mmCIF file of C-alpha atoms in Angstrom:
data_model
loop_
_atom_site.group_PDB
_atom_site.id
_atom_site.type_symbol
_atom_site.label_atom_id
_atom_site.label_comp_id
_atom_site.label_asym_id
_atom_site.label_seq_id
_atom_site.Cartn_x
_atom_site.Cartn_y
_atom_site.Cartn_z
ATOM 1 C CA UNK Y 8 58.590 -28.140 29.542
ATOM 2 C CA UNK Y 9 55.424 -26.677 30.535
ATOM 3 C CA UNK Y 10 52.663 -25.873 28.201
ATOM 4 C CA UNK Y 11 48.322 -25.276 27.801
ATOM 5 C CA UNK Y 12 47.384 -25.860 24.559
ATOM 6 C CA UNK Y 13 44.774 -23.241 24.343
ATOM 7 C CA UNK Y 14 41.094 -23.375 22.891
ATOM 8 C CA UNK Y 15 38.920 -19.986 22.607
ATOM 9 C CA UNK Y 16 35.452 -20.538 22.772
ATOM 10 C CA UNK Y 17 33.107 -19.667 19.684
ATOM 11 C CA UNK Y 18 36.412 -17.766 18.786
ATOM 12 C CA UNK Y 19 34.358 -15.828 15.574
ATOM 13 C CA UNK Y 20 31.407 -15.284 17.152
ATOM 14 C CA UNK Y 21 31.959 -13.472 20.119
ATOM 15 C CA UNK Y 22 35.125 -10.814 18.622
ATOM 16 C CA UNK Y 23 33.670 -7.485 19.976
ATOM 17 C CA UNK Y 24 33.537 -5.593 16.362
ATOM 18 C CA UNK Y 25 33.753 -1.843 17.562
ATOM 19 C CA UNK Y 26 36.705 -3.357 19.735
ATOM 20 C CA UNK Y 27 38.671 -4.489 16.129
ATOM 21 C CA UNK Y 28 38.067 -1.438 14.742
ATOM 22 C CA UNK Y 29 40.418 0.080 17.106
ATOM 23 C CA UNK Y 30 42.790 -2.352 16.911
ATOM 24 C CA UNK Y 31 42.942 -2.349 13.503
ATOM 25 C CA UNK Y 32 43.612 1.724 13.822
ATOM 26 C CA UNK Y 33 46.454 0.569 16.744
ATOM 27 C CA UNK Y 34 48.199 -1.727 13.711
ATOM 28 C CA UNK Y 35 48.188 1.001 11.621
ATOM 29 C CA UNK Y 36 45.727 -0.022 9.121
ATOM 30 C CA UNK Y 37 44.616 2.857 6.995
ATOM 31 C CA UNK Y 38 41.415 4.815 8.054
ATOM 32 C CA UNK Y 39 40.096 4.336 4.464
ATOM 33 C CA UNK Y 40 40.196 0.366 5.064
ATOM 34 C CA UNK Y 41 38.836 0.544 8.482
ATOM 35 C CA UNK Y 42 35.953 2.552 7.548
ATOM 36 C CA UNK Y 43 35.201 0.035 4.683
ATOM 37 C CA UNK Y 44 35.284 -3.181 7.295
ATOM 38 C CA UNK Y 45 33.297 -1.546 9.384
ATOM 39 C CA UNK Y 46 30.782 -1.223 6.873
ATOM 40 C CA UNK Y 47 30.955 -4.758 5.653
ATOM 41 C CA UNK Y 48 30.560 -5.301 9.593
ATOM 42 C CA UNK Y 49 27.680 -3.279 10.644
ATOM 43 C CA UNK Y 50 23.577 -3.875 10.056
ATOM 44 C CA UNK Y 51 24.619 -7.525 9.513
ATOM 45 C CA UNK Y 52 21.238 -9.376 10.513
ATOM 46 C CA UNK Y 53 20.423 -13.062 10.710
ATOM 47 C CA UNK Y 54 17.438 -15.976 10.464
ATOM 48 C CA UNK Y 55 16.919 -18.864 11.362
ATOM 49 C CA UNK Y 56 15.138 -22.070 9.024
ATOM 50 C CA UNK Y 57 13.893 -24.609 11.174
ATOM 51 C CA UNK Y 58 11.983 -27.288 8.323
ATOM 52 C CA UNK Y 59 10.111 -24.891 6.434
ATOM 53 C CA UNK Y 60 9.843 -22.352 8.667
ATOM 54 C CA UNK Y 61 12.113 -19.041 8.535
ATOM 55 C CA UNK Y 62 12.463 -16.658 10.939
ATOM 56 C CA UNK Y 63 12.054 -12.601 11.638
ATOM 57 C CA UNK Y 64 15.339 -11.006 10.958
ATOM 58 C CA UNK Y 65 17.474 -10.475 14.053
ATOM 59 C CA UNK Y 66 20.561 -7.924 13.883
ATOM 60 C CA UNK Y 67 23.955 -9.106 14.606
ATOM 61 C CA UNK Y 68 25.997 -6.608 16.899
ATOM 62 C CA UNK Y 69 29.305 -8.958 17.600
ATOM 63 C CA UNK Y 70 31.590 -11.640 16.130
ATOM 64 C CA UNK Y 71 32.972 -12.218 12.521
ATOM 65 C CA UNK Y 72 30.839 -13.650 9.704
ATOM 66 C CA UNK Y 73 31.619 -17.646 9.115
ATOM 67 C CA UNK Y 74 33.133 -18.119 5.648
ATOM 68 C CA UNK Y 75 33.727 -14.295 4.373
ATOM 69 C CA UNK Y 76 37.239 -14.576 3.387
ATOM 70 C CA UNK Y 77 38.420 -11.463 5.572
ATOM 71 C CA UNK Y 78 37.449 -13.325 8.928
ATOM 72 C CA UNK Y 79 40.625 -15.181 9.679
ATOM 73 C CA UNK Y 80 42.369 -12.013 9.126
ATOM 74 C CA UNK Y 81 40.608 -9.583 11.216
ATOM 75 C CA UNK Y 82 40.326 -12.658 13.951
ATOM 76 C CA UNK Y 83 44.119 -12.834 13.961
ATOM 77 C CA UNK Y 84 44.444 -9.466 14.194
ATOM 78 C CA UNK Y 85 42.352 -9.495 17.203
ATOM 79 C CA UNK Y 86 44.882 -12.836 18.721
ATOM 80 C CA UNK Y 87 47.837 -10.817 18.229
ATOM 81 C CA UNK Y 88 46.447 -7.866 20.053
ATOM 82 C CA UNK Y 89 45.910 -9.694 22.986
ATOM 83 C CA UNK Y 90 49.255 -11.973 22.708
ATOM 84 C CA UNK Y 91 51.142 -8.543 22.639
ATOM 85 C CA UNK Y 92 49.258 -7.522 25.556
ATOM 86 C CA UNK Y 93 50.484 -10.336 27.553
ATOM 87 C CA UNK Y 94 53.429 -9.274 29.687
ATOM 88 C CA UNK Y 95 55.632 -12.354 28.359
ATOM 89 C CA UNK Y 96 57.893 -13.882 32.243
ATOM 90 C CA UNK Y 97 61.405 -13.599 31.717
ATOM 91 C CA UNK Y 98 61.940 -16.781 33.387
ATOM 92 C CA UNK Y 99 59.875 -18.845 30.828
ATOM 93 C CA UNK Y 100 60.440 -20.541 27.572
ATOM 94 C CA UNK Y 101 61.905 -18.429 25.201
ATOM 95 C CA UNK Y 102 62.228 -19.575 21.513
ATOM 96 C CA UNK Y 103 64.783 -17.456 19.358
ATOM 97 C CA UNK Y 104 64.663 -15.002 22.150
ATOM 98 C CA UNK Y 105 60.841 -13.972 21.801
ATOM 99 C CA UNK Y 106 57.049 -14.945 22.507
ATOM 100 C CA UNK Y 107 56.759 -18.297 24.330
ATOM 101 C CA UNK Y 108 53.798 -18.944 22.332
ATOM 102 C CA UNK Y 109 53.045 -21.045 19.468
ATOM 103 C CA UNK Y 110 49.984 -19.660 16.802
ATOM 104 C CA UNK Y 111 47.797 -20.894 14.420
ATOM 105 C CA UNK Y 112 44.440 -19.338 13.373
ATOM 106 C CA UNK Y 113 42.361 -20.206 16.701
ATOM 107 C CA UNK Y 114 45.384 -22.803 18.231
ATOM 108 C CA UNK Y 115 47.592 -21.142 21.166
ATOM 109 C CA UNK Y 116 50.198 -23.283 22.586
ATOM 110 C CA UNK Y 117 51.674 -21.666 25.664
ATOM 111 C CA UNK Y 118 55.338 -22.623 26.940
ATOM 112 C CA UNK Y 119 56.995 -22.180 29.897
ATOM 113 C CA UNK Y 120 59.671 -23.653 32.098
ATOM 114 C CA UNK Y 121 57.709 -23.726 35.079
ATOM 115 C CA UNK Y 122 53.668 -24.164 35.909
ATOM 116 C CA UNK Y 123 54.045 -20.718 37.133
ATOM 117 C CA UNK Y 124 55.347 -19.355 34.305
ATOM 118 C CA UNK Y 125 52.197 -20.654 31.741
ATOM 119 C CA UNK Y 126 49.970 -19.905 34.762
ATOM 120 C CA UNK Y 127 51.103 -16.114 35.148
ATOM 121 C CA UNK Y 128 50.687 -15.936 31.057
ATOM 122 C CA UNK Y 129 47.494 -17.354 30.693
ATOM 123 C CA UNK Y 130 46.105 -15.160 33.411
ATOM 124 C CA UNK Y 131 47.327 -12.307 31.610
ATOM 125 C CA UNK Y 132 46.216 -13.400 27.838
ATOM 126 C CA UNK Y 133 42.491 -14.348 29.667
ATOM 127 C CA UNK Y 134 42.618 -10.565 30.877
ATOM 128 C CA UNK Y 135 43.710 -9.540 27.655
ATOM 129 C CA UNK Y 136 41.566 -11.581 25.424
ATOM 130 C CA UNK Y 137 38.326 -11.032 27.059
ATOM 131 C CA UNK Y 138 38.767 -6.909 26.325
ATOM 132 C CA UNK Y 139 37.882 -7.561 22.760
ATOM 133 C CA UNK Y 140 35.471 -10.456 23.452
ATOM 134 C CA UNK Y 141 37.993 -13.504 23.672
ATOM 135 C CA UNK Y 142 37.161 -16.117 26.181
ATOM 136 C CA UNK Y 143 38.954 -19.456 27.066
ATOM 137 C CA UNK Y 144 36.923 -22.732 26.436
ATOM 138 C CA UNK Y 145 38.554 -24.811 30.139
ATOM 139 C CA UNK Y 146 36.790 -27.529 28.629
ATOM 140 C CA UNK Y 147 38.892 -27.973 25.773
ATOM 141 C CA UNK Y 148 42.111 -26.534 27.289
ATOM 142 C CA UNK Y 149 44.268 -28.906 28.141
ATOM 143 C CA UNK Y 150 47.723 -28.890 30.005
ATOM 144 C CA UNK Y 151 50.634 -31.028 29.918
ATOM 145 C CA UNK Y 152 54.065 -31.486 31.306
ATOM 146 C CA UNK Y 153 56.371 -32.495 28.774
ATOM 147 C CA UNK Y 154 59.319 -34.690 30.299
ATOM 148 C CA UNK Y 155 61.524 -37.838 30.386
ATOM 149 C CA UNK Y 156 60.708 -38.135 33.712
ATOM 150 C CA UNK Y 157 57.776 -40.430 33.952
ATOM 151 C CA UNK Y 158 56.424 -38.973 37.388
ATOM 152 C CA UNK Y 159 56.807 -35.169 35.946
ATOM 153 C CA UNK Y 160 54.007 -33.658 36.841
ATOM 154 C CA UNK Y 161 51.693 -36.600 37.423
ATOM 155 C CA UNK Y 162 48.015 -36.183 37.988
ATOM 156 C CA UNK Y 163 48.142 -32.387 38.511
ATOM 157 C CA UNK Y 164 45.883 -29.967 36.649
ATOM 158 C CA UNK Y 165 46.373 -26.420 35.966
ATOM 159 C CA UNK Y 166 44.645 -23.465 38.141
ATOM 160 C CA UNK Y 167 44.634 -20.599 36.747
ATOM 161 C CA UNK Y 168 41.540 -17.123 36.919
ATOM 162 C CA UNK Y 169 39.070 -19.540 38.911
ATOM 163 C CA UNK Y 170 39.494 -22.357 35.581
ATOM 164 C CA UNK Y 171 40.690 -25.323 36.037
ATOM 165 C CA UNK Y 172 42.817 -27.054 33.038
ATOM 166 C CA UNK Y 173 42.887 -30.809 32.750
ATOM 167 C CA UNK Y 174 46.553 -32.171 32.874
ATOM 168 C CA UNK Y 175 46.678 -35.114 30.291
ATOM 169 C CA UNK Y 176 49.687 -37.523 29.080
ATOM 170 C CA UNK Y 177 48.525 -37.139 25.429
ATOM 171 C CA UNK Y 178 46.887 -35.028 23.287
ATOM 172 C CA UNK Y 179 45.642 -34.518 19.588
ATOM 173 C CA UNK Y 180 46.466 -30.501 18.427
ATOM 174 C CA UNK Y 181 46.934 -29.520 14.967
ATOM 175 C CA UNK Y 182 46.501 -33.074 13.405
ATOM 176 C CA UNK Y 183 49.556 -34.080 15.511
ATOM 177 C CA UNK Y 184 49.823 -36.739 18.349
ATOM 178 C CA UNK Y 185 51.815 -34.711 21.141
ATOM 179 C CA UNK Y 186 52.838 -37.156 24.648
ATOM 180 C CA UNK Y 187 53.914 -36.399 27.707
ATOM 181 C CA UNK Y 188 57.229 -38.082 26.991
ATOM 182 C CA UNK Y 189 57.336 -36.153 23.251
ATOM 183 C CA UNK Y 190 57.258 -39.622 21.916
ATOM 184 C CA UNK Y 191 56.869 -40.135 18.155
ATOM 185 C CA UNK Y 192 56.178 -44.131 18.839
ATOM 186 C CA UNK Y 193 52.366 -43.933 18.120
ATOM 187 C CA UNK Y 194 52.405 -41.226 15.337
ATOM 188 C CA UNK Y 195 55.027 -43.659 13.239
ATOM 189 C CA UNK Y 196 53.011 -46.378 13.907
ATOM 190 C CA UNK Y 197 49.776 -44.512 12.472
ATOM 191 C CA UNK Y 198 51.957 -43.885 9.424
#
């Protein structure tokens, strides 16, 4: 099994607000409600304290506000747009006959049977992510080939819209220790 665990970079900050609106509208959230988030979201301005010093008020134009309680909903709002948008390969992973993706707040984990497979559906989620202001962090994306086979996919990274994705053996996601050979050895030893 194939999969990229995903990382969006400053995944609040750069959600394109007039772009939620809309998709807020396309989930068929009442006008009344979208008119009041926009108005929570608009004229938002910012300063900076450096020591004592504070500075002129900038204005805000994109991204959620850290630590209003409504953020993690409108962001996955904006996550599930562009996971619908991606044109899911038949040939791929399927659990219970649907997405081949794995969710939590900022946290995609992309499956697939083949390399080509995650690579077709990342290209398409970066295409559809980066229309309301998602971008991919390649630094912190990671691939892996899960498999018994100790020489599955050895030493080969991931290519996929001019990023390259680091193929490890190992890797720490969701508090969980994930290996290439979806061994539990070293989490029941941390136990």
């Amino acid at each position: 099994m194939h999969q990229l665990f995903i990382d969006f970079k400053k995944a609040y900050d750069l959600v394109m607000r007039e772009v939620l609106c809309n998709i807020l509208i396309e989930f068929g959230i009442p006008m009344k409600l979208v008119r009041l988030i926009k108005m929570c979201l608009t004229e938002t301005y910012s300063r900076v304290r450096v020591g004592k010093n504070l500075s002129d008020m900038f204005p805000i134009r994109n991204g959620l506000k850290q630590g209003d309680v409504l953020s993690p909903l409108l962001f996955n709002f904006t996550l599930e747009c562009a996971l619908r948008r991606v044109q899911v390969n038949q040939d791929g992973l399927k659990l219970n006959g649907t997405y081949q993706f794995l969710v939590y707040t900022d946290h995609v984990n992309m499956l697939g049977g083949s390399v080509n497979t995650v690579k077709e559906n990342t290209e398409a989620l970066i295409v559809a992510g980066k229309e309301s202001g998602l971008e991919v962090n390649a630094n912190n994306t990671k691939y892996m080939v899960m498999s018994r086979d100790q020489n599955a996919g050895r030493s080969h990274s991931m290519k996929s819209d001019n990023r390259c994705f680091e193929r490890v053996e190992e890797i720490r996601y969701l508090g969980r220790n994930f290996t290439n050979q979806n061994s539990i050895q070293e989490e029941i030893k941390g136990i």
